[in-house]
Backbone as a ProteinNet text record, in pm:
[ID]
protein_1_A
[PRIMARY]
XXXXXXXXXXXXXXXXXXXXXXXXXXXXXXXXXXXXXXXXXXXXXXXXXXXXXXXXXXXXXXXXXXXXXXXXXXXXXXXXXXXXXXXXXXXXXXXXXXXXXXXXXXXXXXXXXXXXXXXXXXXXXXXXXXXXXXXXXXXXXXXXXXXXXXXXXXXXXXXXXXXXXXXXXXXXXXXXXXXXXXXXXXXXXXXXXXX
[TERTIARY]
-3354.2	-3276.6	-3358.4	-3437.1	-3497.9	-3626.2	-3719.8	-3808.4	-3902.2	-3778.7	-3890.6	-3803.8	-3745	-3769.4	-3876.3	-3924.3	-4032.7	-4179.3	-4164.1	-4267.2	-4277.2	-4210.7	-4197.6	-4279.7	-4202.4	-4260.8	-4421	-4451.7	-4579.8	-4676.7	-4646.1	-4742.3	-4726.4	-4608.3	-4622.8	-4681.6	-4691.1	-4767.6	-4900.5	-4983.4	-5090	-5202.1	-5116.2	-5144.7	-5085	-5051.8	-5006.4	-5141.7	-5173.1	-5291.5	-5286.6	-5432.1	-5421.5	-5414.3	-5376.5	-5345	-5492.2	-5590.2	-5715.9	-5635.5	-5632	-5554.9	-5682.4	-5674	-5766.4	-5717.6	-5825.8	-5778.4	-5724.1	-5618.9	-5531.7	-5433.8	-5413.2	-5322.6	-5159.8	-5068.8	-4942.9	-4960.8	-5002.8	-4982.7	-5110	-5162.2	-5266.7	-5185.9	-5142.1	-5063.6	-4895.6	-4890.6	-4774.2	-4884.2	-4970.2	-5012.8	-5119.8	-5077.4	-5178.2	-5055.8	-4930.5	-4778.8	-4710.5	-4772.8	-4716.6	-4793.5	-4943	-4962.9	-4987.5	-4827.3	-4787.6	-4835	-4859.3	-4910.9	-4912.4	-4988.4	-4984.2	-5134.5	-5186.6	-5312.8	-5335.5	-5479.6	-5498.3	-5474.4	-5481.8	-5447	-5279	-5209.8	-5060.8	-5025.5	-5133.4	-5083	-5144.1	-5240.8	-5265.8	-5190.3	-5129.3	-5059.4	-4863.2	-4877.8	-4730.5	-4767.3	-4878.6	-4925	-4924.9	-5003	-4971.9	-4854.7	-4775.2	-4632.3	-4576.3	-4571.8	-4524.4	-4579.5	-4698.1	-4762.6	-4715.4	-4724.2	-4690.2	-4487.8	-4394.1	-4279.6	-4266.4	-4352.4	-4355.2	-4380.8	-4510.3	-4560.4	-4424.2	-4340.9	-4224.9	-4122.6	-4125.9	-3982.7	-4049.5	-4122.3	-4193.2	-4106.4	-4111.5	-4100.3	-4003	-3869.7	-3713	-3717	-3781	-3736.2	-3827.6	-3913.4	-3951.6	-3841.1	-3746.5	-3656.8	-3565.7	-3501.4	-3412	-3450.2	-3544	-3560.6	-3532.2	-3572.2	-3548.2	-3435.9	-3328	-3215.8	-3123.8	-3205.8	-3128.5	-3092.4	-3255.8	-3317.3	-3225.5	-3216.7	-3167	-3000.1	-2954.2	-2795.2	-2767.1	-2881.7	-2839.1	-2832	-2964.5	-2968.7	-2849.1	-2791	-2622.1	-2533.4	-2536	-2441.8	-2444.1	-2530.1	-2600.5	-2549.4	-2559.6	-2558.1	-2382.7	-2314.8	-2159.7	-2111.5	-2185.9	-2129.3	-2151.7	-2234.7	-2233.6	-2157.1	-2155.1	-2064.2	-1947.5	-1878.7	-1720.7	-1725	-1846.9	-1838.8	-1833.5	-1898.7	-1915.8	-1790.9	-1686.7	-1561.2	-1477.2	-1462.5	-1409	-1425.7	-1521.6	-1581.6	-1534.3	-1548.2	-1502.1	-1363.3	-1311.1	-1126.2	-1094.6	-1183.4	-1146.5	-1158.7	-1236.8	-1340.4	-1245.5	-1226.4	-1179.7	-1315	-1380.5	-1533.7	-1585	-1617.9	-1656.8	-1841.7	-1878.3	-2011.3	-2058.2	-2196.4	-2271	-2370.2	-2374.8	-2449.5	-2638.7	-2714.6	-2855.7	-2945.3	-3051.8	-3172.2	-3246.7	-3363	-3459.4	-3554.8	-3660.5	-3795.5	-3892.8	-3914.2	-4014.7	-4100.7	-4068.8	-4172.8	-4269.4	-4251.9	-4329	-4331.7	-4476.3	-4480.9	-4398.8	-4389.2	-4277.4	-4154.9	-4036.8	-3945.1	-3868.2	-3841.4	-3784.2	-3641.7	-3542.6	-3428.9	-3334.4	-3275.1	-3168.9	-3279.8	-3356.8	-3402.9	-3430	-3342.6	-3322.8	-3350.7	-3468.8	-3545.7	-3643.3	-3633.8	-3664.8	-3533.7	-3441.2	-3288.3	-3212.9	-3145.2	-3038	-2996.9	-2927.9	-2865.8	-2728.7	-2682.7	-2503.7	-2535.1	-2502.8	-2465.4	-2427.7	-2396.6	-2268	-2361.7	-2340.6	-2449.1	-2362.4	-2248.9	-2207.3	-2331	-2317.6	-2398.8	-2553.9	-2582.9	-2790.4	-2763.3	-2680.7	-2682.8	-2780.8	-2844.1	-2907.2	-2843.2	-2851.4	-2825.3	-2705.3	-2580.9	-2481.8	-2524.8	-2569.3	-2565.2	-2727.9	-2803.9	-2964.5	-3015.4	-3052.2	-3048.9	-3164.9	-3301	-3445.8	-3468.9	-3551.6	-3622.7	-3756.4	-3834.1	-3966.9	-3998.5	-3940.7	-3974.5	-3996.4	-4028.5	-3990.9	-3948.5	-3808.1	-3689.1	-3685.3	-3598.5	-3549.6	-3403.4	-3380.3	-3232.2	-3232.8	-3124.3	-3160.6	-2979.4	-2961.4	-2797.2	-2790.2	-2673.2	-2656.4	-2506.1	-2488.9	-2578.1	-2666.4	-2767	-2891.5	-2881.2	-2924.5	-2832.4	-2887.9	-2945.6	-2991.5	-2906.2	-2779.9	-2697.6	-2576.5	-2450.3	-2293	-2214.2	-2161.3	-2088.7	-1946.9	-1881.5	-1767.9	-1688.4	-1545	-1492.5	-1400.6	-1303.1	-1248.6	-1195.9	-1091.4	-995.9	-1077.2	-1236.8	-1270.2	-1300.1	-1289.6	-1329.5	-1435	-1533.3	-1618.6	-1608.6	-1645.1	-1631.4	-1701.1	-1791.6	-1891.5	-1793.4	-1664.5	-1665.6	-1702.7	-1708.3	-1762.5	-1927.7	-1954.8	-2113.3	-2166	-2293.9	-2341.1	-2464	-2497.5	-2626.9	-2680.9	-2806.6	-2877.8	-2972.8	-2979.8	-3070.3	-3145.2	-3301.3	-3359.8	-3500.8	-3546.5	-3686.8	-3803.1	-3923.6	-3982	-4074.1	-4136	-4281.3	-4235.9	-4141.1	-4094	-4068.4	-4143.5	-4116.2	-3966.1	-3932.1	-3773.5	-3682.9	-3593.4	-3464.8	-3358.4	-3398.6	-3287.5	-3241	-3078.7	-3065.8	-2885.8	-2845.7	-2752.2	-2654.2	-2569.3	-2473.6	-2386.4	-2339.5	-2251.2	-2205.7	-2055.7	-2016.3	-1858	-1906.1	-1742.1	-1690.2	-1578.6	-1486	-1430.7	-1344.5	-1319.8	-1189.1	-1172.8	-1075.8	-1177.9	-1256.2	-1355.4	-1359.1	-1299.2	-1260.4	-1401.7	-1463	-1587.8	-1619.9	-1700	-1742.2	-1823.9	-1859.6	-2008.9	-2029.6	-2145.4	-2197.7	-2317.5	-2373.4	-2463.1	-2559.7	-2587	-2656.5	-2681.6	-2776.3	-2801.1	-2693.5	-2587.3	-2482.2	-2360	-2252.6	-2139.5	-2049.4	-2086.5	-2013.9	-2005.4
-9893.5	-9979.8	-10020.1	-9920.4	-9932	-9979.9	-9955.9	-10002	-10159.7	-10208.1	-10363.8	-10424.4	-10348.5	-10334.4	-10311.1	-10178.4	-10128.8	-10181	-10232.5	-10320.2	-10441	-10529.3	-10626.4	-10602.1	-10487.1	-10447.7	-10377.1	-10340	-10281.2	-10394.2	-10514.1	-10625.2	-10703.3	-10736.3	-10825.1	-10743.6	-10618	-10567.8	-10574.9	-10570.3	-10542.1	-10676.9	-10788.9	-10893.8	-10967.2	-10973.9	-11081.7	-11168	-11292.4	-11326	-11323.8	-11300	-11322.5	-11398.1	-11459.7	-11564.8	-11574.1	-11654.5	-11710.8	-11815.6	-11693.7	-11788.7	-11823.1	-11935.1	-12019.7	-11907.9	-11916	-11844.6	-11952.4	-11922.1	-11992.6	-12046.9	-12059.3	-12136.9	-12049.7	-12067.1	-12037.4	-11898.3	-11913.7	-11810.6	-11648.1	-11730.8	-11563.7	-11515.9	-11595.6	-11527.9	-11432.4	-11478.6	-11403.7	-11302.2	-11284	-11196.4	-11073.5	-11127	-11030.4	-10918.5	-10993.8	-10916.2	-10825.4	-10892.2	-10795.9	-10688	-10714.6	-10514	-10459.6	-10381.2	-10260.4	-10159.8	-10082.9	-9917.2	-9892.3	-9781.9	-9664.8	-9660.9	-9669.4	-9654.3	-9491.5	-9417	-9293.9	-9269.2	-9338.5	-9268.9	-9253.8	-9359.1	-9295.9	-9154.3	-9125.6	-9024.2	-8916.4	-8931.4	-8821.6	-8814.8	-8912.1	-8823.1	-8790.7	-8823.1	-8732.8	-8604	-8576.3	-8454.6	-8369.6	-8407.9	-8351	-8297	-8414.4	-8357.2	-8294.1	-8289	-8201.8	-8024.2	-8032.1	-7901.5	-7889.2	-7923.8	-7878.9	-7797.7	-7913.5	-7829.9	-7722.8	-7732.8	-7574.1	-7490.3	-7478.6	-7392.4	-7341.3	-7439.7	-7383.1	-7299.4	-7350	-7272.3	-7178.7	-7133	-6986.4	-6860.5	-6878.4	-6751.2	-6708.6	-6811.9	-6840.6	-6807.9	-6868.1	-6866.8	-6674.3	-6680.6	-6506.9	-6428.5	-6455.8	-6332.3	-6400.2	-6482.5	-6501.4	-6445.8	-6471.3	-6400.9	-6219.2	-6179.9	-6046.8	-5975.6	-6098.5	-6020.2	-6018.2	-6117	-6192.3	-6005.4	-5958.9	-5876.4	-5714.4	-5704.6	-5608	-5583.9	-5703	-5708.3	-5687.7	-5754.9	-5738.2	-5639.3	-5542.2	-5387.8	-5293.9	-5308.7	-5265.5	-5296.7	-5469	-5476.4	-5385.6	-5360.1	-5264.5	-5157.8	-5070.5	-4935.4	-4921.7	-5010.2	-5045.1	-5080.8	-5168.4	-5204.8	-5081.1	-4996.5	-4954.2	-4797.9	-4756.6	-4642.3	-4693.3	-4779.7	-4840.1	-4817.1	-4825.1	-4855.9	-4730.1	-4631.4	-4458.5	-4417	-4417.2	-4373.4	-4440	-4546.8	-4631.2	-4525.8	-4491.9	-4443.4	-4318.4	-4202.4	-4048.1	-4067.5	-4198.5	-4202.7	-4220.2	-4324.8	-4329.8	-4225	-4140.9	-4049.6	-3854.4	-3850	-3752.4	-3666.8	-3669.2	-3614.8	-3608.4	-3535.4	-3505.6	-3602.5	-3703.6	-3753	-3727.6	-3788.9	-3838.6	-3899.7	-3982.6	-4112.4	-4043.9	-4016.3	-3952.4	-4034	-3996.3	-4058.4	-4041.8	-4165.1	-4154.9	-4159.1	-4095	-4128.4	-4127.6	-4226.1	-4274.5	-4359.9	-4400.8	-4494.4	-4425.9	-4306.7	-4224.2	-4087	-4054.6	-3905.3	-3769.5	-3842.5	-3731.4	-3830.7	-3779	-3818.4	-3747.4	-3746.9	-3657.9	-3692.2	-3566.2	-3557.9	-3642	-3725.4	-3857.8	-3963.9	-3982.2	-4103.2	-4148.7	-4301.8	-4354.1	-4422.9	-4473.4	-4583.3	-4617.4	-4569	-4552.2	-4600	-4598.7	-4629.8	-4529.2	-4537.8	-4425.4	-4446.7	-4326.7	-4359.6	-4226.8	-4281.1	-4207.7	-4121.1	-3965.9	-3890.1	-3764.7	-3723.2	-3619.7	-3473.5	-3420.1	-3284	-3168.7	-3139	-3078.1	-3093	-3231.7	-3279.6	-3279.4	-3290.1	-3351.9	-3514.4	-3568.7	-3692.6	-3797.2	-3901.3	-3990	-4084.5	-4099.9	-4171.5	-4281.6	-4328.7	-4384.3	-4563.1	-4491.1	-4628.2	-4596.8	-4707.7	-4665.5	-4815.8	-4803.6	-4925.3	-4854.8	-4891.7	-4882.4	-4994.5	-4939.8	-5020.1	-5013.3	-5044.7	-5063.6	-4966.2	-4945.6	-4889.8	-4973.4	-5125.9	-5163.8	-5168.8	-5151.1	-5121	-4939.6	-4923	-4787.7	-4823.6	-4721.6	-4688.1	-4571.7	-4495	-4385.8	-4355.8	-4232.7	-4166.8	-4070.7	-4109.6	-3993.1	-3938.7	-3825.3	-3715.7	-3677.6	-3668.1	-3682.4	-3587.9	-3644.2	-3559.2	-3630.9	-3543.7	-3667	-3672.7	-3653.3	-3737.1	-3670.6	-3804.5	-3841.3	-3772.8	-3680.8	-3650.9	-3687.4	-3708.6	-3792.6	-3715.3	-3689.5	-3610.9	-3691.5	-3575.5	-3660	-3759.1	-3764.8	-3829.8	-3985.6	-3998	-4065.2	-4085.2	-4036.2	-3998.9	-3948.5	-3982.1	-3917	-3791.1	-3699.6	-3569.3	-3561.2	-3630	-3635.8	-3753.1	-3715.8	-3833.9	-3830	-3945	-3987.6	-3999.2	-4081.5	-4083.9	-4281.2	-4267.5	-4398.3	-4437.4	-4457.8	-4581.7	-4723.5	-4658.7	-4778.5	-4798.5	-4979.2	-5041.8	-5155.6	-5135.6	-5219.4	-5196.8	-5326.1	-5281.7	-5221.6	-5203.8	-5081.6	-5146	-5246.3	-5263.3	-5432.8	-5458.6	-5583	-5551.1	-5695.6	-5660.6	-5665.7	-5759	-5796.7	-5683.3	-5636.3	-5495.5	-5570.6	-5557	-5656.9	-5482.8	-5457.4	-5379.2	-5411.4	-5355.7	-5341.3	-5206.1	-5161	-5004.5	-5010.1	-4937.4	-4927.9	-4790.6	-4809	-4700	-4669.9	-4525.6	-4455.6	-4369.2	-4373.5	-4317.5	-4179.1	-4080.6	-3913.5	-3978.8	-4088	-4105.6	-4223.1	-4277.8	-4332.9	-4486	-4564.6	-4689	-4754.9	-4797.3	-4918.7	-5009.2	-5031.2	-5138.2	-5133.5	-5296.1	-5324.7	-5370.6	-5330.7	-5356.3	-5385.5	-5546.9	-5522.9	-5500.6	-5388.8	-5322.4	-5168.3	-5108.3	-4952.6	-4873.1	-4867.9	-4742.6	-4836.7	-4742	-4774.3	-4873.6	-4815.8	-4808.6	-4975.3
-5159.8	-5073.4	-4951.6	-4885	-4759	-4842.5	-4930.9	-4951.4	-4956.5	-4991.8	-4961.8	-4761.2	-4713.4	-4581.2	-4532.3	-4579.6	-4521.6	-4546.9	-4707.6	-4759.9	-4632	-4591.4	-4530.4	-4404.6	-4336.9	-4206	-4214.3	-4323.2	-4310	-4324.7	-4410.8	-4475.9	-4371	-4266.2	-4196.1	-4016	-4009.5	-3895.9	-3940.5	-4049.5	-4117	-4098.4	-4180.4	-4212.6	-4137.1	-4014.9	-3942.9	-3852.7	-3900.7	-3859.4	-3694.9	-3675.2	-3504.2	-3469.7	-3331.5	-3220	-3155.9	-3135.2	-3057.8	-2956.5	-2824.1	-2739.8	-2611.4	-2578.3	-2468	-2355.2	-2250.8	-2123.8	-1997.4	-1946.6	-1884	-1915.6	-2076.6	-2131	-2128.9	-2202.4	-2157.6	-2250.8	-2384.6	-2492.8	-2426.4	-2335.4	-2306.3	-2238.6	-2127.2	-2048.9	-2090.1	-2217.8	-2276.5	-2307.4	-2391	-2463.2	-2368.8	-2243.8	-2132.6	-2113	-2043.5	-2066.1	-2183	-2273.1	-2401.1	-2407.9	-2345.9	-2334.6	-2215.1	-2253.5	-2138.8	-2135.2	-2047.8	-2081.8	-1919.5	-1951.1	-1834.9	-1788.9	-1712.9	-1664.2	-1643.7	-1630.7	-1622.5	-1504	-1402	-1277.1	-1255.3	-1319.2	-1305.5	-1407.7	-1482.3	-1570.8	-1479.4	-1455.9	-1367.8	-1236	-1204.3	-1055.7	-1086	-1274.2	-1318	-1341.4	-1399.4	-1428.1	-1324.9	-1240.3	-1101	-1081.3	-1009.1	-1027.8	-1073.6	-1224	-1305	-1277.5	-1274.1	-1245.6	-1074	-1011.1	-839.9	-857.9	-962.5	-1017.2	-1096	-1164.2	-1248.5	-1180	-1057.5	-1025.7	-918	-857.2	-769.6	-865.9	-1016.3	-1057.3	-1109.3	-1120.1	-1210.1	-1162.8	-1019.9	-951.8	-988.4	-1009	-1035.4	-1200.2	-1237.5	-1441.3	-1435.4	-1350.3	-1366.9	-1334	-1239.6	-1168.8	-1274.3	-1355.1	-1390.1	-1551.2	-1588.3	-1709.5	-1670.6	-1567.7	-1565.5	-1558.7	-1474.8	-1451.8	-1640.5	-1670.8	-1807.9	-1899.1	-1889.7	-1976.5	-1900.1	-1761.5	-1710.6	-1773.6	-1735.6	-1804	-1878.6	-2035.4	-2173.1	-2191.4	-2148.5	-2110	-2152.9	-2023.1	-1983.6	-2038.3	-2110.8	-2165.8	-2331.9	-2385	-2477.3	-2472.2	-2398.7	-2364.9	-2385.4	-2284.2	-2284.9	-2431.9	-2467	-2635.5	-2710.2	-2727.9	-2820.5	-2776.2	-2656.2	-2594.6	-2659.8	-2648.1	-2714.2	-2857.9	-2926	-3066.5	-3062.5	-3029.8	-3081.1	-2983.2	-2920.9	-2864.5	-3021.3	-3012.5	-3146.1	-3273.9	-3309.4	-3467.3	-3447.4	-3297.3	-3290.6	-3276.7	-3264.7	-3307.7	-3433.2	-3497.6	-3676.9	-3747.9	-3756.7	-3805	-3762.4	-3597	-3552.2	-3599.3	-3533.5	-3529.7	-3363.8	-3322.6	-3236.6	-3235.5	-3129.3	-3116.8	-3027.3	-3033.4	-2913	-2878.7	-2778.1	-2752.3	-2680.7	-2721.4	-2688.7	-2685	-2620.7	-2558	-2650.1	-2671.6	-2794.8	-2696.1	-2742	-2628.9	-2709.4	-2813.7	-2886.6	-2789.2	-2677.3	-2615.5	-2522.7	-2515	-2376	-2431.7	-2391.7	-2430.1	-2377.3	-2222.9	-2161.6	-2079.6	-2095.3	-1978.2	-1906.6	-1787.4	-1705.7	-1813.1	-1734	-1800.5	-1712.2	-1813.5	-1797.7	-1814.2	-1857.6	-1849.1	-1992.5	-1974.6	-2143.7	-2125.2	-2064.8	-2093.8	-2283.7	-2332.5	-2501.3	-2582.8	-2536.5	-2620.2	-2606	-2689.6	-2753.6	-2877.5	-2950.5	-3086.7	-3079.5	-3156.1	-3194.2	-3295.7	-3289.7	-3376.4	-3378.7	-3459.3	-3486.5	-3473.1	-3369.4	-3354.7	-3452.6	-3524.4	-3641.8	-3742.5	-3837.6	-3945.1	-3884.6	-3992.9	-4001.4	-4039.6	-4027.6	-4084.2	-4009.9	-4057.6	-3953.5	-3893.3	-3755.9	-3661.1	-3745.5	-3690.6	-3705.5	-3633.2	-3519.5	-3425.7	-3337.2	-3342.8	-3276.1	-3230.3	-3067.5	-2933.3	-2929.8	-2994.2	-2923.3	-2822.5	-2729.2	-2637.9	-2612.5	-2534.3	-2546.3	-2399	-2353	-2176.1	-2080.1	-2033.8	-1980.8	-1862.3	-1882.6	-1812.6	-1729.7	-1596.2	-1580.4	-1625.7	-1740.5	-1769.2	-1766.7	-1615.2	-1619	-1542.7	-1601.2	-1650.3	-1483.5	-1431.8	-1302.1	-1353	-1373.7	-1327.9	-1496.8	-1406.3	-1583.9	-1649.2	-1768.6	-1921.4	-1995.7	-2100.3	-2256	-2338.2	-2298.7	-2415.7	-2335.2	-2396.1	-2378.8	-2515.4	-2446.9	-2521.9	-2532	-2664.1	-2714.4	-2778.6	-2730.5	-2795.7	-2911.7	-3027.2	-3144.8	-3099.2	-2979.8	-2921.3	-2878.5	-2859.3	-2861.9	-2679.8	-2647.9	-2469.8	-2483.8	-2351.6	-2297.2	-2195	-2292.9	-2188.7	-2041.4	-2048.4	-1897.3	-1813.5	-1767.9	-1619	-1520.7	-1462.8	-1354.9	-1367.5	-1422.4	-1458.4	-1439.7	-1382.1	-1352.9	-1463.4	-1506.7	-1563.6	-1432.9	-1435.5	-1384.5	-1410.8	-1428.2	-1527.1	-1406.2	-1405.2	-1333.3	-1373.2	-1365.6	-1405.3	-1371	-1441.2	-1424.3	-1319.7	-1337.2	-1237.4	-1193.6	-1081.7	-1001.1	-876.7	-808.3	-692.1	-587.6	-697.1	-633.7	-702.5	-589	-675	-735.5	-847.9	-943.4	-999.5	-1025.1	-1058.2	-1096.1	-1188.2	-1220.5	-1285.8	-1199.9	-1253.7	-1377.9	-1416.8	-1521.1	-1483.3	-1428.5	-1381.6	-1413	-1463	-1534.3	-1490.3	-1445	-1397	-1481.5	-1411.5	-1490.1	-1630	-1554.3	-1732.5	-1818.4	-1811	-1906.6	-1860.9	-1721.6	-1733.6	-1676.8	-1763.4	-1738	-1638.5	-1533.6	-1462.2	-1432.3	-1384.5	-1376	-1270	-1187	-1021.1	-1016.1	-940.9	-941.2	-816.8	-851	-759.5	-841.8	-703.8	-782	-754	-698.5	-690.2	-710	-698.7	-795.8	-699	-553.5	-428.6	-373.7
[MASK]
+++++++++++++++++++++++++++++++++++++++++++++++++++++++++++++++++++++++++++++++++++++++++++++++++++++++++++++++++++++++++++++++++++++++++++++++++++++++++++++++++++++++++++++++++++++++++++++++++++

């Protein structure tokens, strides 16, 4: 259908004889107008521009990528605490939410910066639920403890406990809490304390 369209347009851009136009006459002067473009010096002083704006938003798309990465963080840690309270109610199994420290040879105690994963300290079973991280980040548990314990009822036996998530090597304190109360109720602050 499109083909002898396209036939048309290719044979008649191809083969369209040229115009030998006199200088001064009416047809050069169309054909001086018909080519438009951009000269190198206007490309170079967009370029410019363009680079003098990037170099202002870096600083911004840097802190904003970080806080992006701090939150998801938290929101992580929160999602999957709900899912393992959720599963020690279906189940009536006693869990718990623990620190993996595959990313560092040593970590002080409370510090889950490596992830965490869900499981049942009764069984040998493997991990139910598992949030690796790279280290990065400080995600680190007050009052510190390598792991949340979950009772059948689906509560956390540890209340009153904070998580704070901020990163490891920035100069700006981007930081965000996750802080639980002695009956288990969730919120989020941002800042490093709960207060």
């Amino acid at each position: 259908m499109y083909l002898p369209f396209v036939r048309y347009s290719l044979f008649s851009f191809f083969l369209k004889p040229k115009q030998h136009c006199l200088v001064g006459s009416h047809s050069a002067l169309q054909a001086r107008h018909a080519q438009t473009g951009h000269s190198l010096a206007e490309l170079c002083v967009v370029l410019c521009i363009a680079g003098i704006a990037a170099a202002m938003a870096a600083p911004s798309l840097s802190q904003w990528l970080w806080r992006i990465r701090v939150e998801s963080a938290a929101r992580a840690w929160v999602t999957d605490l709900q899912s393992a309270r959720l599963q020690a109610l279906r189940t009536g199994q006693a869990l718990q939410l623990q620190r993996l420290t595959g990313c560092a040879s040593w970590l002080p105690m409370g510090d889950w910066r490596c992830g965490w994963e869900l499981t049942n300290p009764g069984n040998k079973q493997p991990a139910t639920l598992r949030h690796a991280m790279n280290g990065e980040l400080n995600v680190v548990l007050f009052p510190a403890n390598d792991f949340l314990p979950i009772n059948p009822q689906g509560e956390p036996v540890a209340g009153g406990i904070r998580l704070q998530v901020m990163p490891r090597n920035h100069p700006t304190p981007l930081a965000v809490s996750v802080c639980m109360n002695t009956v288990g109720r969730l919120r989020f602050v941002q800042s490093a304390t709960c207060t």
